[in-house]
Coordinates of C-alpha atoms and ligand atoms in Angstrom, one line a residue:
X1 CA -4.1 -9.7 -51.7
X2 CA -7.6 -8.7 -52.9
X3 CA -9.6 -10.7 -55.4
X4 CA -12.6 -9.7 -57.6
X5 CA -14.6 -11.6 -60.0
X6 CA -15.4 -10.3 -63.4
X7 CA -16.7 -11.1 -67.0
X8 CA -15.7 -9.3 -70.1
X9 CA -13.3 -9.2 -72.9
X10 CA -9.6 -8.6 -72.4
X11 CA -9.4 -5.7 -74.8
X12 CA -11.9 -3.8 -72.8
X13 CA -9.7 -4.1 -69.6
X14 CA -8.4 -0.8 -68.3
X15 CA -5.9 -2.3 -65.9
X16 CA -2.1 -2.3 -65.3
X17 CA -1.7 -6.1 -66.6
X18 CA -4.0 -8.6 -68.6
X19 CA -3.1 -12.3 -68.3
X20 CA -3.8 -14.6 -71.0
X21 CA -2.4 -18.3 -71.7
X22 CA -0.6 -19.7 -74.7
X23 CA -0.7 -23.3 -75.2
X24 CA 1.4 -25.7 -77.0
X25 CA 2.5 -25.3 -79.6
X26 CA 2.1 -21.7 -80.4
X27 CA -1.6 -21.8 -80.0
X28 CA -3.7 -18.9 -78.8
X29 CA -6.5 -19.6 -76.0
X30 CA -9.8 -17.8 -77.1
X31 CA -9.0 -15.0 -74.8
X32 CA -5.3 -14.5 -76.3
X33 CA -7.0 -14.7 -80.0
X34 CA -9.3 -11.7 -78.9
X35 CA -6.2 -9.8 -78.0
X36 CA -4.8 -10.8 -81.5
X37 CA -7.8 -9.7 -83.3
X38 CA -7.7 -6.3 -81.9
X39 CA -4.1 -6.0 -82.2
X40 CA -4.1 -6.8 -85.9
X41 CA -2.0 -10.0 -85.2
X42 CA 0.4 -8.7 -82.8
X43 CA 0.4 -12.1 -80.7
X44 CA 0.5 -14.2 -83.6
X45 CA 3.2 -12.4 -85.3
X46 CA 5.5 -12.5 -82.2
X47 CA 4.8 -16.2 -81.4
X48 CA 5.5 -16.9 -85.1
X49 CA 9.0 -15.4 -84.8
X50 CA 9.7 -17.9 -82.0
X51 CA 9.5 -15.9 -78.8
X52 CA 7.0 -18.2 -77.2
X53 CA 5.7 -21.6 -78.0
X54 CA 3.4 -22.0 -74.9
X55 CA 5.5 -24.6 -72.9
X56 CA 4.5 -24.3 -69.2
X57 CA 7.2 -22.2 -67.5
X58 CA 7.5 -19.8 -70.3
X59 CA 6.1 -16.3 -70.0
X60 CA 6.5 -12.9 -71.7
X61 CA 5.5 -9.4 -70.7
X62 CA 4.4 -7.2 -73.7
X63 CA 4.0 -3.5 -73.5
X64 CA 1.8 -1.0 -75.6
X65 CA -0.1 -3.9 -77.3
X66 CA -2.2 -2.1 -80.1
X67 CA -6.0 -2.1 -79.5
X68 CA -5.6 -2.8 -75.7
X69 CA -6.6 -0.4 -72.9
X70 CA -4.2 -2.4 -70.5
X71 CA -0.6 -1.2 -69.8
X72 CA 0.9 -4.6 -70.2
X73 CA -0.3 -8.0 -71.6
X74 CA 1.2 -11.1 -69.9
X75 CA 1.5 -14.0 -71.9
X76 CA 1.7 -17.3 -69.8
X77 CA 2.7 -20.6 -71.4
X78 CA 0.3 -23.5 -70.4
X79 CA 1.7 -26.4 -72.1
X80 CA -0.7 -28.7 -74.1
X81 CA -4.1 -28.0 -74.0
X82 CA -5.0 -31.9 -73.4
X83 CA -2.6 -32.2 -70.6
X84 CA -4.2 -29.3 -68.6
X85 CA -4.9 -31.1 -65.1
X86 CA -4.7 -29.9 -61.6
X87 CA -1.0 -30.0 -61.1
X88 CA -0.4 -27.9 -64.3
X89 CA -3.1 -25.4 -63.4
X90 CA -1.0 -24.8 -60.1
X91 CA 2.1 -24.4 -61.8
X92 CA 0.7 -22.0 -64.4
X93 CA -0.9 -19.9 -61.7
X94 CA 2.2 -19.9 -59.7
X95 CA 4.2 -18.5 -62.9
X96 CA 1.7 -15.9 -63.5
X97 CA 2.1 -14.5 -60.0
X98 CA 6.0 -14.8 -60.0
X99 CA 6.0 -13.0 -63.5
X100 CA 3.5 -10.5 -62.3
X101 CA 6.0 -9.6 -59.3
X102 CA 8.9 -8.9 -61.9
X103 CA 6.6 -6.2 -63.3
X104 CA 5.6 -3.0 -61.3
X105 CA 2.0 -3.9 -61.8
X106 CA 0.1 -3.8 -58.5
X107 CA -3.1 -5.2 -60.1
X108 CA -4.2 -7.4 -63.0
X109 CA -7.0 -9.0 -64.9
X110 CA -6.6 -12.8 -65.1
X111 CA -7.9 -14.9 -67.9
X112 CA -6.1 -18.2 -66.6
X113 CA -9.2 -18.9 -64.4
X114 CA -11.1 -19.8 -67.8
X115 CA -8.5 -22.6 -69.1
X116 CA -10.0 -25.6 -69.8
X117 CA -9.0 -28.1 -66.8
X118 CA -9.9 -31.8 -67.1
X119 CA -12.9 -32.3 -65.0
X120 CA -12.9 -29.1 -63.1
X121 CA -15.7 -26.2 -63.1
X122 CA -15.4 -22.5 -62.6
X123 CA -15.9 -22.6 -59.0
X124 CA -12.7 -25.0 -58.6
X125 CA -10.8 -22.9 -60.9
X126 CA -11.4 -19.5 -59.3
X127 CA -11.0 -21.2 -55.8
X128 CA -7.8 -22.8 -56.6
X129 CA -6.5 -19.6 -58.1
X130 CA -7.1 -17.7 -55.1
X131 CA -5.5 -20.3 -52.6
X132 CA -2.7 -20.8 -55.0
X133 CA -1.9 -16.9 -55.3
X134 CA -2.3 -16.4 -51.7
X135 CA 0.2 -19.3 -50.8
X136 CA 2.7 -18.3 -53.5
X137 CA 2.7 -14.4 -52.3
X138 CA 3.2 -15.9 -48.5
X139 CA 6.2 -14.5 -46.8
X140 CA 7.4 -15.1 -43.4
X141 CA 9.4 -11.9 -42.1
X142 CA 8.2 -11.4 -38.5
X143 CA 11.9 -11.9 -37.5
X144 CA 13.6 -9.7 -40.2
X145 CA 14.8 -6.3 -39.0
X146 CA 14.3 -4.8 -42.1
X147 CA 11.0 -5.8 -43.8
X148 CA 11.0 -5.2 -47.5
X149 CA 8.1 -2.9 -47.3
X150 CA 9.1 -0.9 -50.6
X151 CA 8.8 -3.8 -52.7
X152 CA 5.9 -3.3 -55.1
X153 CA 3.9 -6.4 -55.7
X154 CA 0.4 -7.4 -57.0
X155 CA -2.2 -6.3 -54.6
X156 CA -5.4 -6.8 -56.6
X157 CA -6.2 -9.6 -58.7
X158 CA -9.4 -9.7 -61.1
X159 CA -10.4 -13.3 -62.0
X160 CA -12.5 -13.7 -64.9
X161 CA -15.6 -15.9 -65.8
X162 CA -16.9 -16.9 -69.1
X163 CA -20.2 -14.7 -68.7
X164 CA -22.3 -12.9 -66.2
X165 CA -24.0 -16.0 -65.4
X166 CA -21.1 -17.3 -63.6
X167 CA -20.3 -14.4 -61.4
X168 CA -22.3 -15.6 -58.4
X169 CA -20.4 -18.9 -58.4
X170 CA -17.0 -17.0 -59.0
X171 CA -17.8 -14.7 -55.9
X172 CA -18.5 -17.8 -53.7
X173 CA -15.5 -19.4 -54.8
X174 CA -13.4 -16.2 -53.8
X175 CA -15.0 -16.1 -50.5
X176 CA -14.2 -19.9 -49.9
X177 CA -10.8 -19.7 -51.2
X178 CA -10.2 -16.5 -48.9
X179 CA -11.2 -18.1 -45.7
X180 CA -9.3 -21.2 -46.3
X181 CA -6.3 -19.0 -47.0
X182 CA -6.6 -17.3 -43.9
X183 CA -6.5 -20.6 -42.3
X184 CA -3.4 -21.6 -44.2
X185 CA -1.3 -18.4 -43.4
X186 CA -2.0 -18.8 -39.8
X187 CA -1.0 -22.3 -39.9
X188 CA 2.3 -21.4 -41.8
X189 CA 3.0 -18.3 -39.5
X190 CA 2.5 -20.5 -36.3
X191 CA 4.7 -23.2 -37.7
X192 CA 7.5 -21.0 -39.1
X193 CA 8.1 -19.2 -35.6
X194 CA 11.0 -20.5 -33.7
X195 CA 10.6 -22.7 -30.6
X196 CA 11.7 -20.0 -28.2
X197 CA 8.7 -18.0 -29.2
X198 CA 6.2 -20.7 -30.3
X199 CA 6.0 -22.6 -26.9
X200 CA 3.1 -24.6 -25.7
X201 CA 2.0 -21.4 -24.0
X202 CA 2.2 -19.5 -27.1
X203 CA -0.1 -22.1 -28.8
X204 CA -2.7 -21.7 -25.9
X205 CA -2.5 -17.8 -26.3
X206 CA -3.1 -18.0 -30.0
X207 CA -6.1 -20.4 -29.5
X208 CA -7.4 -17.9 -27.0
X209 CA -7.2 -15.1 -29.6
X210 CA -8.9 -17.2 -31.9
X211 CA -11.8 -17.4 -29.4
X212 CA -11.9 -13.8 -28.9
X213 CA -12.2 -13.0 -32.9
X214 CA -15.0 -15.4 -33.5
X215 CA -17.9 -15.7 -31.2
X216 CA -18.7 -19.3 -32.5
X217 CA -15.5 -20.5 -31.0
X218 CA -14.9 -21.6 -27.3
X219 CA -11.6 -22.2 -26.0
X220 CA -10.6 -24.4 -22.9
X221 CA -7.0 -24.5 -21.9
X222 CA -6.1 -27.6 -19.4
X223 CA -2.9 -27.2 -17.2
X224 CA -0.7 -29.7 -15.6
X225 CA -2.4 -30.4 -12.5
X226 CA -5.7 -30.8 -14.4
X227 CA -3.9 -33.2 -16.9
X228 CA -2.6 -35.2 -13.7
X229 CA -6.0 -35.3 -12.3
X230 CA -7.2 -37.0 -15.6
X231 CA -4.6 -39.4 -15.7
X232 CA -2.8 -38.0 -18.7
X233 CA 0.5 -39.5 -17.5
X234 CA 1.7 -40.5 -20.9
X235 CA 1.4 -36.8 -22.2
X236 CA 2.9 -35.5 -19.2
X237 CA 5.9 -38.0 -19.5
X238 CA 6.9 -36.0 -22.6
X239 CA 7.0 -32.5 -20.9
X240 CA 8.7 -33.8 -17.8
X241 CA 12.0 -32.8 -19.0
X242 CA 11.0 -29.2 -20.2
X243 CA 11.0 -26.1 -18.3
X244 CA 7.9 -25.1 -20.4
X245 CA 4.6 -26.1 -19.0
X246 CA 2.5 -28.4 -21.1
X247 CA -1.0 -27.2 -22.2
X248 CA -3.9 -29.4 -23.5
X249 CA -5.7 -26.8 -25.8
X250 CA -9.5 -27.4 -26.8
X251 CA -11.5 -25.2 -29.3
X252 CA -15.1 -26.0 -29.8
X253 CA -17.2 -24.7 -32.8
X254 CA -21.0 -25.6 -32.7
X255 CA -22.6 -24.5 -35.6
X256 CA -24.1 -27.5 -37.3
X257 CA -27.5 -29.2 -36.7
X258 CA -28.0 -29.1 -32.8
X259 CA -27.0 -32.5 -31.2
X260 CA -25.1 -33.6 -34.3
X261 CA -22.0 -35.3 -33.1
X262 CA -18.7 -33.2 -33.9
X263 CA -15.8 -33.8 -36.0
X264 CA -12.9 -33.7 -33.7
X265 CA -9.3 -32.8 -35.0
X266 CA -6.6 -33.6 -32.7
X267 CA -3.0 -31.9 -33.5
X268 CA 0.6 -32.8 -32.5
X269 CA 1.8 -30.0 -30.8
X270 CA 5.5 -30.8 -30.0
X271 CA 6.8 -27.1 -30.0
X272 CA 10.2 -28.3 -30.2
X273 CA 11.5 -32.1 -30.5
X274 CA 15.1 -32.7 -29.4
X275 CA 14.2 -36.5 -29.0
X276 CA 14.6 -36.1 -25.2
X277 CA 17.0 -38.5 -23.7
X278 CA 17.1 -40.5 -26.8
X279 CA 18.4 -37.2 -28.3
X280 CA 18.3 -36.8 -32.1
X281 CA 21.6 -36.0 -34.0
X282 CA 22.4 -32.3 -34.6
X283 CA 22.2 -32.0 -38.1
X284 CA 18.9 -30.2 -39.3
X285 CA 17.8 -30.4 -35.5
X286 CA 16.4 -26.9 -36.1
X287 CA 13.7 -28.2 -38.3
X288 CA 12.2 -29.9 -35.2
X289 CA 10.5 -26.6 -34.3
X290 CA 8.2 -27.9 -37.0
X291 CA 7.0 -30.8 -34.9
X292 CA 3.7 -28.6 -34.1
X293 CA 2.5 -28.6 -37.5
X294 CA -0.3 -30.8 -36.6
X295 CA -1.4 -28.4 -33.9
X296 CA -0.9 -25.5 -36.2
X297 CA -3.1 -27.0 -38.8
X298 CA -5.9 -27.6 -36.3
X299 CA -5.7 -24.0 -35.4
X300 CA -5.8 -22.9 -39.0
X301 CA -8.9 -25.2 -39.7
X302 CA -10.9 -23.7 -36.6
X303 CA -9.8 -20.3 -37.9
X304 CA -11.1 -20.9 -41.6
X305 CA -14.0 -22.8 -40.5
X306 CA -15.1 -20.1 -38.2
X307 CA -14.1 -17.3 -40.7
X308 CA -16.5 -18.9 -43.2
X309 CA -19.2 -19.8 -40.6
X310 CA -19.5 -23.4 -42.0
X311 CA -22.6 -25.0 -40.6
X312 CA -20.8 -27.9 -39.0
X313 CA -20.0 -29.0 -35.4
X314 CA -16.2 -29.3 -35.1
X315 CA -13.7 -29.6 -32.1
X316 CA -10.0 -28.9 -32.2
X317 CA -7.7 -30.7 -29.6
X318 CA -4.0 -29.9 -29.1
X319 CA -1.6 -31.5 -26.8
X320 CA 1.2 -28.9 -26.8
X321 CA 4.5 -29.8 -25.2
X322 CA 8.4 -29.5 -25.5
X323 CA 10.3 -32.7 -25.5
X324 CA 13.6 -31.8 -23.8
X325 CA 16.3 -33.9 -22.2
X326 CA 17.1 -33.0 -18.5
X327 CA 17.4 -34.4 -15.0
X328 CA 13.9 -34.6 -14.7
X329 CA 13.3 -35.9 -18.3
X330 CA 11.7 -39.5 -19.0
X331 CA 14.4 -42.1 -19.5
X332 CA 14.1 -45.1 -21.9
X333 CA 12.6 -48.0 -20.2
X334 CA 10.2 -45.8 -17.9
X335 CA 6.5 -47.1 -17.9
X336 CA 3.6 -44.7 -17.7
X337 CA -0.1 -45.3 -17.5
X338 CA -2.1 -43.5 -20.1
X339 CA -5.5 -41.7 -19.4
X340 CA -7.3 -45.0 -21.0
X341 CA -5.7 -46.9 -18.4
X342 CA -3.4 -48.9 -20.7
X343 CA 0.2 -49.1 -19.6
X344 CA 3.2 -48.0 -22.0
X345 CA 6.8 -48.6 -21.9
X346 CA 8.7 -45.7 -23.4
X347 CA 11.7 -47.7 -25.1
X348 CA 12.5 -44.3 -27.0
X349 CA 11.8 -40.9 -25.9
X350 CA 11.9 -39.7 -29.4
X351 CA 8.8 -41.3 -30.3
X352 CA 7.0 -38.7 -28.3
X353 CA 4.4 -37.7 -30.7
X354 CA 2.1 -40.9 -30.0
X355 CA 2.7 -40.3 -26.2
X356 CA 0.8 -37.0 -26.5
X357 CA -1.8 -37.9 -29.1
X358 CA -3.1 -41.0 -27.3
X359 CA -4.2 -39.3 -24.1
X360 CA -5.5 -36.3 -26.3
X361 CA -7.5 -39.1 -28.3
X362 CA -8.9 -40.6 -24.9
X363 CA -9.8 -37.2 -24.0
X364 CA -11.6 -36.4 -27.3
X365 CA -14.2 -39.4 -26.3
X366 CA -16.1 -36.8 -24.1
X367 CA -17.2 -34.8 -27.2
X368 CA -18.8 -37.8 -28.5
X369 CA -17.3 -37.7 -31.6
X370 CA -18.8 -38.6 -35.2
X371 CA -15.2 -39.0 -36.3
X372 CA -11.6 -38.3 -34.9
X373 CA -8.9 -37.2 -37.3
X374 CA -5.4 -36.7 -35.9
X375 CA -2.8 -34.7 -37.5
X376 CA 1.0 -35.1 -36.7
X377 CA 4.5 -34.9 -38.0
X378 CA 4.8 -38.3 -36.6
X379 CA 7.3 -40.4 -38.3
X380 CA 10.8 -40.0 -40.3
X381 CA 9.7 -43.2 -41.8
X382 CA 6.7 -41.7 -43.6
X383 CA 9.1 -39.0 -45.2
X384 CA 11.1 -41.9 -46.5
X385 CA 8.0 -43.7 -47.7
X386 CA 5.9 -41.2 -49.3
X387 CA 8.2 -37.8 -49.6
X388 CA 6.9 -34.5 -49.6
X389 CA 3.8 -34.9 -52.1
X390 CA 1.5 -37.2 -50.2
X391 CA 0.5 -37.2 -46.5
X392 CA 0.2 -40.6 -44.9
X393 CA -3.3 -41.8 -44.1
X394 CA -4.1 -44.6 -41.8
X395 CA -7.6 -45.5 -40.6
X396 CA -10.0 -47.8 -38.8
X397 CA -12.8 -46.8 -41.0
X398 CA -12.5 -47.1 -44.7
X399 CA -15.4 -44.6 -45.6
X400 CA -13.6 -42.0 -43.8
X401 CA -10.4 -42.7 -45.3
X402 CA -12.1 -42.5 -48.8
X403 CA -13.6 -39.2 -47.7
X404 CA -10.3 -37.8 -46.8
X405 CA -8.8 -39.0 -50.1
X406 CA -11.2 -37.4 -52.1
X407 CA -11.0 -34.0 -50.3
X408 CA -7.3 -34.3 -50.7
X409 CA -7.7 -34.8 -54.5
X410 CA -10.3 -31.9 -55.0
X411 CA -8.0 -29.6 -53.1
X412 CA -4.6 -30.7 -54.4
X413 CA -3.4 -31.5 -50.9
X414 CA -3.4 -35.4 -51.4
X415 CA -3.0 -38.4 -49.2
X416 CA -2.3 -41.9 -49.5
X417 CA -3.4 -44.6 -47.4
X418 CA -1.1 -47.3 -45.8
X419 CA -2.5 -50.5 -44.5
X420 CA -3.1 -51.0 -40.7
X421 CA -3.5 -54.9 -40.6
X422 CA -3.8 -56.6 -37.3
X423 CA -0.5 -58.2 -38.1
X424 CA 1.5 -55.1 -37.5
X425 CA 0.1 -54.9 -33.9
X426 CA 2.5 -57.3 -32.6
X427 CA 5.4 -55.2 -33.4
X428 CA 4.6 -53.0 -30.2
X429 CA 4.3 -55.7 -27.8
X430 CA 6.3 -55.1 -24.6
X431 CA 7.4 -57.8 -21.9
X432 CA 6.8 -55.4 -19.1
X433 CA 3.8 -53.0 -20.2
X434 CA 0.6 -53.3 -22.3
X435 CA 2.7 -51.8 -25.4
X436 CA 6.0 -50.2 -26.2
X437 CA 6.1 -46.8 -27.7
X438 CA 8.4 -48.0 -30.7
X439 CA 8.2 -51.2 -33.1
X440 CA 11.5 -51.5 -34.7
X441 CA 12.9 -50.1 -37.8
X442 CA 10.5 -51.8 -40.2
X443 CA 7.0 -50.3 -41.2
X444 CA 7.6 -47.3 -38.5
X445 CA 4.6 -45.1 -40.0
X446 CA 2.4 -48.3 -39.6
X447 CA 3.6 -49.2 -36.1
X448 CA 3.0 -45.7 -35.0
X449 CA -0.7 -45.7 -36.4
X450 CA -1.0 -49.2 -34.6
X451 CA -0.2 -47.6 -31.3
X452 CA -2.7 -44.8 -31.9
X453 CA -5.4 -47.3 -32.9
X454 CA -5.5 -48.7 -29.6
X455 CA -6.8 -45.5 -28.2
X456 CA -9.3 -45.1 -30.9
X457 CA -11.4 -48.2 -30.4
X458 CA -14.5 -46.4 -29.4
X459 CA -14.9 -44.2 -32.6
X460 CA -14.1 -44.0 -36.3
X461 CA -10.6 -42.6 -36.7
X462 CA -8.0 -41.7 -39.4
X463 CA -4.6 -40.6 -38.7
X464 CA -2.6 -38.0 -40.8
X465 CA 1.2 -38.4 -40.9
X466 CA 2.3 -35.2 -42.2
X467 CA 6.1 -35.6 -41.4
X468 CA 6.9 -35.2 -45.1
X469 CA 4.4 -32.6 -46.1
X470 CA 3.8 -30.0 -43.7
X471 CA 7.5 -28.2 -44.3
X472 CA 10.0 -28.0 -46.9
X473 CA 13.6 -28.1 -46.3
X474 CA 16.6 -26.8 -48.3
X475 CA 16.4 -23.4 -50.0
X476 CA 12.5 -23.0 -49.9
X477 CA 12.6 -23.9 -46.1
X478 CA 9.4 -23.2 -44.5
X479 CA 6.0 -24.5 -43.6
X480 CA 3.4 -25.4 -46.3
X481 CA 0.0 -25.3 -44.4
X482 CA -0.7 -28.8 -45.2
X483 CA -2.9 -30.4 -44.8
X484 CA -5.4 -27.5 -44.0
X485 CA -6.8 -27.4 -47.5
X486 CA -7.6 -31.1 -47.6
X487 CA -9.3 -30.8 -44.3
X488 CA -11.1 -27.7 -45.1
X489 CA -12.4 -29.5 -48.2
X490 CA -13.6 -32.6 -46.2
X491 CA -15.3 -30.3 -43.7
X492 CA -17.2 -28.2 -46.6
X493 CA -18.1 -31.7 -48.1
X494 CA -19.5 -32.7 -44.8
X495 CA -21.3 -29.7 -44.1
X496 CA -23.1 -29.7 -47.5
X497 CA -24.3 -33.2 -46.7
Ligands
LIG501 N1 8.9 -35.5 -35.0 C1 9.5 -36.8 -35.2 C2 9.2 -37.3 -36.6 C3 10.0 -36.5 -37.9 C4 11.1 -36.9 -38.0 C5 9.3 -35.8 -38.6 C6 11.8 -36.1 -39.0 C7 9.9 -35.1 -39.7 C8 11.4 -35.3 -39.7 C9 9.1 -38.0 -34.2 O1 8.8 -37.4 -32.9 C10 10.1 -38.8 -34.2 O2 11.3 -38.7 -33.6 N2 10.0 -39.9 -34.7 C11 10.8 -41.1 -34.6 C12 10.1 -42.3 -34.0 C13 11.2 -43.6 -33.9 C14 11.9 -43.1 -32.6 C15 10.5 -44.7 -33.6 C16 11.4 -41.4 -36.0 O3 10.7 -41.5 -36.9 O4 12.6 -41.4 -36.1
LIG502 MN1 10.4 -37.5 -31.6
LIG503 ZN1 8.3 -35.5 -32.9

């Protein structure tokens, strides 16, 4: 979808559809008022008759509005003006796109980007409108034999700003929003692909293609033998049962101050998680194709950062494996030595994410990182604790945690911090090795992070558990692209400093 920035009055727009807001109760926004005036009270008459009182979720398409050059006017309910916040804005933009798609309009001019949202400026409103509209229009039909090509949908959306003065700000916001949307789409596409297509080798190929598309991106893929030589026996213990060869993918992007320490992102890339010998129950096991959402978000962020040419040093590390049961698979009780030298007793082969992340985190040390952020669909416990709205966040450095929390708030892709207190560490004690890979039923998200923290002693580190946020189940099943928007905001904030 194409976005354009414009200023000017609604009645002057020669377009298929002009979109304006109505707030509660039965109040016209300034742009709706302008239409009301040229149409000799067409809108206020209609609203008085009770067709719309401005509740969020309501909408109304009007044809042949007197005095208007546009074919249609779409009224969108915005709720009470004083309640307009980030979440309401998202709903309003989504409603407007859904309603537009019900009409035959292929282009529109939206005035919703001028709604007064608490604490948000025009840059934020335009950028959010771009990202939300793109995400809302996303479809995954790579595997449908009939693509619904004939469906006419909106192709061009003009977002308006109050005056000519804001045009450059608006254009900037569109550029940023489009770059981020590209990353989000890549993340969702990769994650939605089935595990028979999206294998570790597939992820490696995708990384290579990214490096081909952007000259600033350098790719490196480690194969089994090289990982063995490095002593990554924890990572390799997870792929031991699979016919798919494991890959350790690295993408490097150095476009910031020379010599400045990079941000390193580590993404869990389990392309399918059966649980291994500690096999998972059958219901909904198909969803374990999403166990590479951390990896997909790292590739999405690398893509968006390169696309925007951000002045930052950034490295992405993706351990990619498949977790399968077989005669060669790891067994409960097996002990492995990780690349760090620490030994691990694998009590449950289904707690595999931490086993691949720990070696990737030790490996990350060679990039001399400023910070390391790992992203993983790590624990079912996180889904129980926080549900689908908040990503779990644990960190050994509170300024880093705070930076991520505020980036999440700004981008409406939020995280909530859980404690990483010393007391929890003893829960992963093992009688036979330096640590066990599970810590019992209690505090599952925290004990998983405790495990990872033992491989993060040399640097500032944060862990994002996206088990609840990376995809939706049920009727709307599919990858969300989270937390690409949060991470992009974190990187944008960092590169501005
Ligand atoms: N990939 C899963 C976590 C998961 C489960 C994500 C459900 C989303 C939905 C992870 O590898 C796993 O199996 N974790 C176990 C850990 C346990 C064995 C300590 C879990 O959470 O049950
Ligand atoms: Mn598992
Ligand atoms: Zn897993």
